[in-house]
């Protein structure tokens, strides 16, 4: 078996806990890199992405970087896209990242946008 890094172990632990609590709700999966932040709403039962937003979107690309304000904007855009897809209740998958800084800013903005988790 391959050796897992502490980050990979935490990612698996978080994902497993979410599967137990999800109860059929879509999962808001977040990934951050040094330059960008990405978020997508995934229906695990169907294996489809319902909505997605990131700092790579055309209207955000030049203005933002790896900041908490950029993450908040991504959270707002994702909440709007989720409403259009008819989704209001989700589970938040922080993907092994600590709930702090940009991840927290994205989650708070998504909550303000109308998503419940």
N, CA, C and O atoms as a MOPAC input file, in Angstrom:
PM7 MOZYME 1SCF
protein

 N      0.84300 1    -1.17300 1     0.00000 1
 C      0.00000 1     0.00000 1     0.00000 1
 C      0.89100 1     1.24000 1     0.00000 1
 O      1.93600 1     1.27400 1     0.65000 1
 N      0.46900 1     2.22200 1    -0.71700 1
 C      1.24800 1     3.45600 1    -0.82900 1
 C      1.18300 1     4.25800 1     0.46700 1
 O      0.17000 1     4.25500 1     1.16600 1
 N      2.25400 1     4.92500 1     0.76400 1
 C      2.30000 1     5.78000 1     1.94900 1
 C      1.53400 1     7.06900 1     1.66700 1
 O      1.76900 1     7.73500 1     0.65800 1
 N      0.62500 1     7.40900 1     2.55900 1
 C     -0.16900 1     8.62500 1     2.39800 1
 C      0.42600 1     9.73700 1     3.24600 1
 O      0.87800 1     9.50700 1     4.36700 1
 N      0.41900 1    10.94000 1     2.69700 1
 C      0.87100 1    12.09200 1     3.45900 1
 C     -0.20400 1    12.45300 1     4.48500 1
 O     -1.35200 1    12.03300 1     4.34400 1
 N      0.14700 1    13.21200 1     5.49800 1
 C     -0.88000 1    13.63600 1     6.47100 1
 C     -2.04400 1    14.38000 1     5.81300 1
 O     -3.18900 1    14.24400 1     6.24400 1
 N     -1.75600 1    15.16800 1     4.76900 1
 C     -2.82200 1    15.87900 1     4.06100 1
 C     -3.76800 1    14.88700 1     3.38900 1
 O     -4.98600 1    15.04400 1     3.47600 1
 N     -3.23000 1    13.87700 1     2.72600 1
 C     -4.06800 1    12.88500 1     2.05700 1
 C     -4.90700 1    12.09600 1     3.05800 1
 O     -6.06200 1    11.77000 1     2.78600 1
 N     -4.32200 1    11.78900 1     4.22000 1
 C     -5.07800 1    11.10000 1     5.26200 1
 C     -6.23700 1    11.96000 1     5.74800 1
 O     -7.35400 1    11.47100 1     5.91600 1
 N     -5.96800 1    13.24600 1     5.97100 1
 C     -7.02100 1    14.15400 1     6.43000 1
 C     -8.10400 1    14.28500 1     5.37000 1
 O     -9.29000 1    14.32500 1     5.69800 1
 N     -7.71000 1    14.35300 1     4.10200 1
 C     -8.69200 1    14.45200 1     3.01800 1
 C     -9.60300 1    13.22400 1     3.01200 1
 O    -10.81800 1    13.36700 1     2.87600 1
 N     -9.05000 1    12.03700 1     3.15500 1
 C     -9.85900 1    10.82100 1     3.18300 1
 C    -10.78000 1    10.79300 1     4.39900 1
 O    -11.94100 1    10.39600 1     4.29400 1
 N    -10.26600 1    11.21000 1     5.54100 1
 C    -11.05300 1    11.21100 1     6.77100 1
 C    -12.24000 1    12.16600 1     6.64800 1
 O    -13.35200 1    11.82400 1     7.05200 1
 N    -12.01500 1    13.34700 1     6.10000 1
 C    -13.08900 1    14.33600 1     5.91700 1
 C    -14.12300 1    13.81900 1     4.93400 1
 O    -15.32300 1    13.92500 1     5.18700 1
 N    -13.68000 1    13.26400 1     3.82100 1
 C    -14.59900 1    12.77000 1     2.79800 1
 C    -15.44600 1    11.61300 1     3.32600 1
 O    -16.63900 1    11.54600 1     3.03100 1
 N    -14.85400 1    10.70200 1     4.10200 1
 C    -15.59200 1     9.58100 1     4.66800 1
 C    -16.65100 1    10.07500 1     5.64200 1
 O    -17.78300 1     9.59000 1     5.62300 1
 N    -16.30100 1    11.02800 1     6.48500 1
 C    -17.27000 1    11.57400 1     7.43400 1
 C    -18.42400 1    12.25300 1     6.70100 1
 O    -19.57100 1    12.17200 1     7.14100 1
 N    -18.13200 1    12.91500 1     5.59600 1
 C    -19.18900 1    13.58000 1     4.82700 1
 C    -20.14800 1    12.58000 1     4.20600 1
 O    -21.35500 1    12.81700 1     4.16700 1
 N    -19.62600 1    11.47600 1     3.72600 1
 C    -20.49800 1    10.46900 1     3.11300 1
 C    -21.50500 1     9.93600 1     4.11900 1
 O    -22.64000 1     9.62100 1     3.76200 1
 N    -21.09300 1     9.83600 1     5.37000 1
 C    -22.00000 1     9.34000 1     6.40100 1
 C    -23.09500 1    10.34500 1     6.72900 1
 O    -24.21200 1     9.94900 1     7.06200 1
 N    -22.79300 1    11.65000 1     6.64000 1
 C    -23.75200 1    12.68900 1     7.01400 1
 C    -24.49400 1    13.30300 1     5.84000 1
 O    -25.42900 1    14.07500 1     6.05400 1
 N    -24.11900 1    12.99500 1     4.62400 1
 C    -24.62700 1    13.71400 1     3.45300 1
 C    -26.13300 1    13.55300 1     3.25000 1
 O    -26.81200 1    14.52400 1     2.91800 1
 N    -26.65700 1    12.36200 1     3.44100 1
 C    -28.09300 1    12.10300 1     3.28200 1
 C    -28.60900 1    12.54800 1     1.91800 1
 O    -29.69800 1    13.11200 1     1.81900 1
 N    -27.83900 1    12.29700 1     0.87900 1
 C    -28.28400 1    12.59600 1    -0.47300 1
 C    -28.11900 1    14.03600 1    -0.92000 1
 O    -28.51600 1    14.38600 1    -2.03200 1
 N    -27.54100 1    14.87400 1    -0.07800 1
 C    -27.35400 1    16.27000 1    -0.46700 1
 C    -26.11000 1    16.40900 1    -1.33300 1
 O    -25.16700 1    15.63200 1    -1.18600 1
 N    -26.09400 1    17.38100 1    -2.22800 1
 C    -24.89100 1    17.62600 1    -3.03500 1
 C    -23.73200 1    18.09300 1    -2.16300 1
 O    -23.93700 1    18.62900 1    -1.07400 1
 N    -22.52800 1    17.88400 1    -2.64800 1
 C    -21.31200 1    18.20400 1    -1.90000 1
 C    -20.63400 1    19.40500 1    -2.54000 1
 O    -20.40600 1    19.43000 1    -3.74900 1
 N    -20.31400 1    20.40500 1    -1.71700 1
 C    -19.55300 1    21.56300 1    -2.16700 1
 C    -18.08300 1    21.26300 1    -1.92000 1
 O    -17.61100 1    21.32700 1    -0.78500 1
 N    -17.37100 1    20.94000 1    -2.97200 1
 C    -15.96600 1    20.56500 1    -2.88000 1
 C    -15.09900 1    21.78200 1    -3.18600 1
 O    -15.33300 1    22.49400 1    -4.16300 1
 N    -14.09000 1    22.01400 1    -2.33800 1
 C    -13.22300 1    23.18000 1    -2.47800 1
 C    -11.78000 1    22.72600 1    -2.65100 1
 O    -11.31800 1    21.81100 1    -1.97000 1
 N    -11.07700 1    23.37600 1    -3.56800 1
 C     -9.63800 1    23.15200 1    -3.72900 1
 C     -8.96900 1    24.51300 1    -3.82200 1
 O     -9.45500 1    25.41300 1    -4.50700 1
 N     -7.85700 1    24.65100 1    -3.13000 1
 C     -7.11700 1    25.90300 1    -3.24100 1
 C     -5.68000 1    25.59200 1    -3.61500 1
 O     -5.10000 1    24.59400 1    -3.18900 1
 N     -5.13600 1    26.46600 1    -4.41200 1
 C     -3.72500 1    26.37900 1    -4.75400 1
 C     -3.08000 1    27.69200 1    -4.31600 1
 O     -3.73600 1    28.53000 1    -3.69700 1
 N     -1.83500 1    27.86800 1    -4.62600 1
 C     -1.15800 1    29.09100 1    -4.25000 1
 C     -1.67000 1    30.30500 1    -4.99900 1
 O     -1.54400 1    31.43100 1    -4.51800 1
 N     -2.24500 1    30.08800 1    -6.17000 1
 C     -2.69900 1    31.21000 1    -7.00100 1
 C     -4.21200 1    31.33200 1    -7.14500 1
 O     -4.71600 1    32.42900 1    -7.38800 1
 N     -4.94300 1    30.23400 1    -7.00000 1
 C     -6.37400 1    30.24400 1    -7.28800 1
 C     -7.14100 1    29.43700 1    -6.25400 1
 O     -6.56100 1    28.71700 1    -5.44100 1
 N     -8.46800 1    29.57600 1    -6.30700 1
 C     -9.36100 1    28.75400 1    -5.49900 1
 C    -10.49400 1    28.28400 1    -6.40900 1
 O    -11.01000 1    29.04500 1    -7.22800 1
 N    -10.86400 1    27.03000 1    -6.25000 1
 C    -11.85900 1    26.39700 1    -7.09500 1
 C    -12.93400 1    25.79300 1    -6.20400 1
 O    -12.63100 1    25.27500 1    -5.13000 1
 N    -14.18600 1    25.85500 1    -6.64200 1
 C    -15.28600 1    25.25200 1    -5.89500 1
 C    -16.26800 1    24.66100 1    -6.89100 1
 O    -16.55700 1    25.25400 1    -7.93000 1
 N    -16.77600 1    23.48000 1    -6.55400 1
 C    -17.79300 1    22.88100 1    -7.40000 1
 C    -18.81400 1    22.14700 1    -6.55400 1
 O    -18.49700 1    21.61900 1    -5.48800 1
 N    -20.02800 1    22.12200 1    -7.03800 1
 C    -21.13700 1    21.46000 1    -6.37800 1
 C    -21.35400 1    20.13800 1    -7.09500 1
 O    -21.66900 1    20.11800 1    -8.28500 1
 N    -21.18400 1    19.02800 1    -6.37200 1
 C    -21.17800 1    17.71000 1    -6.98800 1
 C    -22.33200 1    16.87800 1    -6.44500 1
 O    -22.53800 1    16.80400 1    -5.23400 1
 N    -23.08300 1    16.25200 1    -7.34800 1
 C    -24.10200 1    15.27400 1    -6.97200 1
 C    -23.43300 1    13.90500 1    -7.04900 1
 O    -23.26400 1    13.35700 1    -8.13800 1
 N    -23.05300 1    13.35500 1    -5.90500 1
 C    -22.31700 1    12.09400 1    -5.88600 1
 C    -23.15000 1    10.91600 1    -6.35800 1
 O    -22.60800 1     9.96100 1    -6.91400 1
 N    -24.45700 1    10.96800 1    -6.14700 1
 C    -25.31800 1     9.86000 1    -6.56600 1
 C    -25.32600 1     9.72700 1    -8.08400 1
 O    -25.27000 1     8.61900 1    -8.61800 1
 N    -25.39500 1    10.85900 1    -8.77400 1
 C    -25.41800 1    10.84200 1   -10.23800 1
 C    -24.02700 1    10.97100 1   -10.84700 1
 O    -23.83400 1    10.69700 1   -12.03200 1
 N    -23.05500 1    11.39100 1   -10.03200 1
 C    -21.70200 1    11.57500 1   -10.55300 1
 C    -21.58900 1    12.77200 1   -11.47100 1
 O    -20.82300 1    12.74600 1   -12.43400 1
 N    -22.34500 1    13.82400 1   -11.18400 1
 C    -22.36500 1    15.01300 1   -12.03500 1
 C    -22.00800 1    16.26200 1   -11.23600 1
 O    -22.26300 1    16.35000 1   -10.03500 1
 N    -21.41400 1    17.21700 1   -11.93200 1
 C    -21.15600 1    18.52400 1   -11.35600 1
 C    -22.34400 1    19.42000 1   -11.66700 1
 O    -22.69300 1    19.61200 1   -12.83100 1
 N    -22.96500 1    19.97000 1   -10.62800 1
 C    -24.15500 1    20.80400 1   -10.80500 1
 C    -23.79800 1    22.26400 1   -11.06000 1
 O    -24.47100 1    22.94500 1   -11.83300 1
 N    -22.74300 1    22.74400 1   -10.41200 1
 C    -22.32000 1    24.13700 1   -10.56600 1
 C    -20.84900 1    24.22800 1   -10.20600 1
 O    -20.33700 1    23.42500 1    -9.42600 1
 N    -20.17500 1    25.21200 1   -10.78200 1
 C    -18.75500 1    25.40200 1   -10.48100 1
 C    -18.40900 1    26.88000 1   -10.59000 1
 O    -19.03800 1    27.63100 1   -11.33600 1
 N    -17.39400 1    27.28000 1    -9.83000 1
 C    -16.88200 1    28.64900 1    -9.88900 1
 C    -15.43000 1    28.61600 1    -9.43700 1
 O    -15.03300 1    27.77700 1    -8.62800 1
 N    -14.65400 1    29.53700 1    -9.97000 1
 C    -13.25600 1    29.63800 1    -9.54400 1
 C    -12.72800 1    31.02200 1    -9.88500 1
 O    -13.39700 1    31.81500 1   -10.54700 1
 N    -11.52200 1    31.29300 1    -9.42300 1
 C    -10.89200 1    32.57000 1    -9.75400 1
 C    -10.38500 1    32.57300 1   -11.18700 1
 O     -9.86300 1    33.58500 1   -11.65500 1
 N    -10.52900 1    31.45500 1   -11.89100 1
 C    -10.15400 1    31.39300 1   -13.30100 1
 C    -11.29000 1    31.79300 1   -14.23300 1
 O    -11.09500 1    31.86800 1   -15.44600 1
 N    -12.48100 1    32.05300 1   -13.67900 1
 C    -13.59000 1    32.51700 1   -14.51500 1
 C    -13.19300 1    33.80700 1   -15.21000 1
 O    -12.44600 1    34.61500 1   -14.65900 1
 N    -13.69600 1    33.99600 1   -16.42000 1
 C    -13.24800 1    35.11300 1   -17.25600 1
 C    -13.37900 1    36.46700 1   -16.58500 1
 O    -12.45400 1    37.27700 1   -16.65200 1
 N    -14.50900 1    36.73100 1   -15.93900 1
 C    -14.70800 1    38.05200 1   -15.34700 1
 C    -13.96700 1    38.24100 1   -14.01400 1
 O    -13.88100 1    39.36500 1   -13.52000 1
 N    -13.43900 1    37.17300 1   -13.43300 1
 C    -12.65400 1    37.29000 1   -12.20600 1
 C    -11.15400 1    37.18400 1   -12.43800 1
 O    -10.37000 1    37.60500 1   -11.58700 1
 N    -10.75200 1    36.64200 1   -13.54800 1
 C     -9.36400 1    36.24900 1   -13.75900 1
 C     -8.36100 1    37.38500 1   -13.59600 1
 O     -7.36200 1    37.19900 1   -12.90100 1
 N     -8.57200 1    38.52600 1   -14.18600 1
 C     -7.59100 1    39.59400 1   -14.12600 1
 C     -7.59700 1    40.37000 1   -12.82100 1
 O     -6.57600 1    40.93900 1   -12.43500 1
 N     -8.74900 1    40.40100 1   -12.12600 1
 C     -8.89800 1    41.25700 1   -10.95600 1
 C     -8.46000 1    40.60900 1    -9.65800 1
 O     -8.09900 1    41.31200 1    -8.71300 1
 N     -8.48400 1    39.29200 1    -9.58800 1
 C     -8.29000 1    38.63700 1    -8.30700 1
 C     -7.05400 1    37.75800 1    -8.29300 1
 O     -6.46100 1    37.46300 1    -9.33100 1
 N     -6.69300 1    37.36000 1    -7.12600 1
 C     -5.59200 1    36.43300 1    -6.93800 1
 C     -5.94800 1    35.48500 1    -5.82000 1
 O     -7.12100 1    35.16400 1    -5.62300 1
 N     -4.96200 1    35.03800 1    -5.09200 1
 C     -5.17600 1    34.09000 1    -4.00800 1
 C     -5.44200 1    34.85100 1    -2.71500 1
 O     -4.61300 1    34.84800 1    -1.80500 1
 N     -6.60100 1    35.50300 1    -2.63700 1
 C     -6.93800 1    36.28900 1    -1.46000 1
 C     -8.28500 1    35.84600 1    -0.89900 1
 O     -9.05300 1    35.15800 1    -1.57100 1
 N     -8.55800 1    36.24400 1     0.32800 1
 C     -9.83300 1    35.91100 1     0.95500 1
 C    -10.99000 1    36.61300 1     0.24400 1
 O    -12.08400 1    36.05700 1     0.15400 1
 N    -10.76100 1    37.82400 1    -0.26200 1
 C    -11.83600 1    38.52400 1    -0.98400 1
 C    -12.16200 1    37.81400 1    -2.29400 1
 O    -13.32500 1    37.76700 1    -2.69500 1
 N    -11.16200 1    37.26400 1    -2.96000 1
 C    -11.40300 1    36.49700 1    -4.18200 1
 C    -12.18000 1    35.22300 1    -3.85900 1
 O    -13.07900 1    34.83400 1    -4.60400 1
 N    -11.83200 1    34.57800 1    -2.75200 1
 C    -12.54300 1    33.36600 1    -2.34400 1
 C    -13.99400 1    33.68400 1    -2.01200 1
 O    -14.88600 1    32.89700 1    -2.32600 1
 N    -14.23800 1    34.82400 1    -1.38400 1
 C    -15.60600 1    35.22500 1    -1.07600 1
 C    -16.40600 1    35.45600 1    -2.35300 1
 O    -17.57900 1    35.08800 1    -2.42700 1
 N    -15.79200 1    36.05100 1    -3.33800 1
 C    -16.47000 1    36.26200 1    -4.61800 1
 C    -16.81100 1    34.93200 1    -5.29100 1
 O    -17.88600 1    34.78300 1    -5.87200 1
 N    -15.90400 1    33.98100 1    -5.21200 1
 C    -16.16500 1    32.65200 1    -5.77000 1
 C    -17.33400 1    32.00500 1    -5.02500 1
 O    -18.18400 1    31.37200 1    -5.65200 1
 N    -17.39100 1    32.15400 1    -3.70600 1
 C    -18.49300 1    31.61000 1    -2.92100 1
 C    -19.83700 1    32.21200 1    -3.30600 1
 O    -20.83700 1    31.49900 1    -3.38800 1
 N    -19.86600 1    33.51600 1    -3.54100 1
 C    -21.10200 1    34.17800 1    -3.96700 1
 C    -21.55300 1    33.67800 1    -5.32800 1
 O    -22.73300 1    33.39800 1    -5.54000 1
 N    -20.60900 1    33.57000 1    -6.24400 1
 C    -20.94600 1    33.09200 1    -7.59800 1
 C    -21.43900 1    31.64900 1    -7.57200 1
 O    -22.36400 1    31.29100 1    -8.30000 1
 N    -20.82600 1    30.83200 1    -6.74000 1
 C    -21.25600 1    29.44000 1    -6.65000 1
 C    -22.65600 1    29.34800 1    -6.05000 1
 O    -23.46200 1    28.53000 1    -6.49200 1
 N    -22.95200 1    30.17000 1    -5.05600 1
 C    -24.28800 1    30.17500 1    -4.45900 1
 C    -25.34200 1    30.57100 1    -5.49400 1
 O    -26.42200 1    29.98300 1    -5.53500 1
 N    -25.03200 1    31.56100 1    -6.32400 1
 C    -25.96500 1    31.96600 1    -7.38100 1
 C    -26.18800 1    30.83800 1    -8.38200 1
 O    -27.32100 1    30.57800 1    -8.78700 1
 N    -25.11000 1    30.17200 1    -8.78000 1
 C    -25.22600 1    29.06800 1    -9.73100 1
 C    -25.99300 1    27.89900 1    -9.12500 1
 O    -26.73600 1    27.21200 1    -9.82700 1
 N    -25.81600 1    27.67000 1    -7.82700 1
 C    -26.54000 1    26.59200 1    -7.15600 1
 C    -28.03200 1    26.89300 1    -7.09300 1
 O    -28.85600 1    25.99600 1    -7.27300 1
 N    -28.38200 1    28.14500 1    -6.83800 1
 C    -29.79500 1    28.52400 1    -6.82200 1
 C    -30.43700 1    28.29100 1    -8.18500 1
 O    -31.57100 1    27.82100 1    -8.27900 1
 N    -29.69500 1    28.62700 1    -9.24100 1
 C    -30.21900 1    28.39600 1   -10.59100 1
 C    -30.40800 1    26.91000 1   -10.86200 1
 O    -31.30300 1    26.52300 1   -11.61300 1
 N    -29.56200 1    26.06800 1   -10.24900 1
 C    -29.67500 1    24.61900 1   -10.41200 1
 C    -30.71800 1    24.02700 1    -9.46600 1
 O    -31.00400 1    22.83200 1    -9.53500 1
 N    -31.29300 1    24.85600 1    -8.58000 1
 C    -32.33600 1    24.39700 1    -7.67300 1
 C    -31.81400 1    23.72400 1    -6.42200 1
 O    -32.50100 1    22.88500 1    -5.84000 1
 N    -30.61800 1    24.07500 1    -6.00100 1
 C    -30.00800 1    23.45900 1    -4.81900 1
 C    -29.87900 1    24.50700 1    -3.72200 1
 O    -29.37700 1    25.60600 1    -3.95500 1
 N    -30.33900 1    24.15200 1    -2.51400 1
 C    -30.16800 1    25.06200 1    -1.37800 1
 C    -29.45300 1    24.38800 1    -0.21200 1
 O    -28.73100 1    25.06000 1     0.52500 1
 N    -29.63200 1    23.07900 1    -0.02200 1
 C    -28.98700 1    22.37300 1     1.08900 1
 C    -27.84800 1    21.51800 1     0.56400 1
 O    -28.02100 1    20.72500 1    -0.36200 1
 N    -26.67600 1    21.69100 1     1.17200 1
 C    -25.47900 1    20.98900 1     0.72000 1
 C    -24.68200 1    20.50700 1     1.92000 1
 O    -25.01800 1    20.80600 1     3.06600 1
 N    -23.62400 1    19.75900 1     1.64400 1
 C    -22.60700 1    19.46000 1     2.65600 1
 C    -21.30900 1    20.08000 1     2.16400 1
 O    -21.02800 1    20.07700 1     0.96600 1
 N    -20.52100 1    20.60900 1     3.08800 1
 C    -19.29500 1    21.32300 1     2.73500 1
 C    -18.10300 1    20.38700 1     2.85300 1
 O    -17.81200 1    19.86900 1     3.93100 1
 N    -17.41700 1    20.17300 1     1.73800 1
 C    -16.22000 1    19.32800 1     1.69900 1
 C    -15.00900 1    20.23900 1     1.56600 1
 O    -14.71000 1    20.73500 1     0.48000 1
 N    -14.31200 1    20.45600 1     2.68300 1
 C    -13.15800 1    21.34200 1     2.65500 1
 C    -11.94300 1    20.68200 1     2.04300 1
 O    -10.90600 1    21.32500 1     1.88000 1
 N    -12.05100 1    19.40500 1     1.70000 1
 C    -11.01100 1    18.71600 1     0.96000 1
 C     -9.69100 1    18.57800 1     1.68500 1
 O     -8.63800 1    18.57700 1     1.04700 1
 N     -9.72100 1    18.46100 1     2.99600 1
 C     -8.48600 1    18.30900 1     3.73000 1
 C     -7.84400 1    19.61500 1     4.13900 1
 O     -6.92100 1    19.62200 1     4.95300 1
 N     -8.31400 1    20.71700 1     3.59100 1
 C     -7.77700 1    22.02600 1     3.97600 1
 C     -8.40500 1    22.44700 1     5.29900 1
 O     -9.56200 1    22.12200 1     5.56700 1
 N     -7.66900 1    23.15300 1     6.10900 1
 C     -8.19900 1    23.62900 1     7.37300 1
 C     -9.26400 1    24.69400 1     7.12300 1
 O     -9.15700 1    25.47400 1     6.17700 1
 N    -10.28700 1    24.72400 1     7.97100 1
 C    -11.37000 1    25.69300 1     7.82100 1
 C    -10.90100 1    27.02300 1     8.37900 1
 O    -11.20300 1    27.38800 1     9.51500 1
 N    -10.15600 1    27.73600 1     7.55200 1
 C     -9.49300 1    28.95300 1     7.98600 1
 C     -9.15700 1    29.75500 1     6.74500 1
 O     -8.95800 1    29.17600 1     5.67700 1
 N     -9.09000 1    31.06100 1     6.85800 1
 C     -8.63900 1    31.90500 1     5.75200 1
 C     -9.53200 1    31.85500 1     4.53400 1
 O    -10.72500 1    32.15000 1     4.61900 1
 N     -8.95800 1    31.47900 1     3.38900 1
 C     -9.70300 1    31.48700 1     2.12700 1
 C    -10.83600 1    30.47700 1     2.11600 1
 O    -11.89100 1    30.75000 1     1.54400 1
 N    -10.64700 1    29.31200 1     2.73400 1
 C    -11.69500 1    28.29600 1     2.76300 1
 C    -12.88800 1    28.82000 1     3.57600 1
 O    -14.03700 1    28.65100 1     3.17000 1
 N    -12.61800 1    29.44500 1     4.70700 1
 C    -13.67500 1    30.00500 1     5.54300 1
 C    -14.37700 1    31.16400 1     4.83400 1
 O    -15.59700 1    31.29500 1     4.93100 1
 N    -13.62300 1    32.00500 1     4.12300 1
 C    -14.22200 1    33.12500 1     3.40300 1
 C    -15.17800 1    32.62600 1     2.32100 1
 O    -16.25700 1    33.18900 1     2.13600 1
 N    -14.78500 1    31.57600 1     1.61300 1
 C    -15.64500 1    31.00100 1     0.57800 1
 C    -16.91000 1    30.42700 1     1.21100 1
 O    -18.00600 1    30.64500 1     0.69500 1
 N    -16.78000 1    29.70400 1     2.31100 1
 C    -17.93900 1    29.09600 1     2.97100 1
 C    -18.89700 1    30.16000 1     3.49300 1
 O    -20.11000 1    30.03300 1     3.33000 1
 N    -18.36500 1    31.20200 1     4.11500 1
 C    -19.21700 1    32.25700 1     4.64200 1
 C    -19.97600 1    32.97900 1     3.52800 1
 O    -21.15300 1    33.30500 1     3.68200 1
 N    -19.30200 1    33.22400 1     2.41500 1
 C    -19.96800 1    33.88800 1     1.28600 1
 C    -21.04200 1    32.99400 1     0.67800 1
 O    -22.09200 1    33.48300 1     0.26000 1
 N    -20.79000 1    31.69200 1     0.62600 1
 C    -21.79600 1    30.76300 1     0.09900 1
 C    -23.01600 1    30.73300 1     1.02400 1
 O    -24.15100 1    30.65600 1     0.55500 1
 N    -22.78100 1    30.79200 1     2.32700 1
 C    -23.90700 1    30.84100 1     3.27500 1
 C    -24.70900 1    32.12200 1     3.09200 1
 O    -25.93900 1    32.09300 1     3.09600 1
 N    -24.01400 1    33.24700 1     2.93200 1
 C    -24.71500 1    34.51300 1     2.71400 1
 C    -25.48500 1    34.49800 1     1.41500 1
 O    -26.51300 1    35.16400 1     1.29500 1
 N    -25.00000 1    33.74300 1     0.43300 1
 C    -25.67500 1    33.62600 1    -0.86300 1
 C    -26.90400 1    32.74700 1    -0.83200 1
 O    -27.63200 1    32.67500 1    -1.82200 1
 N    -27.15800 1    32.06600 1     0.29700 1
 C    -28.37100 1    31.27700 1     0.41000 1
 C    -28.18400 1    29.78800 1     0.53600 1
 O    -29.17500 1    29.06800 1     0.65700 1
 N    -26.95200 1    29.28100 1     0.51500 1
 C    -26.73900 1    27.85100 1     0.68700 1
 C    -26.75300 1    27.51400 1     2.16700 1
 O    -26.23300 1    28.26900 1     2.98800 1
 N    -27.35500 1    26.36800 1     2.50900 1
 C    -27.45400 1    25.93200 1     3.89800 1
 C    -26.57600 1    24.72600 1     4.11700 1
 O    -26.74000 1    23.70100 1     3.45600 1
 N    -25.63400 1    24.84500 1     5.05300 1
 C    -24.79200 1    23.71100 1     5.45800 1
 C    -24.24700 1    23.94200 1     6.83800 1
 O    -23.51500 1    23.10300 1     7.36200 1

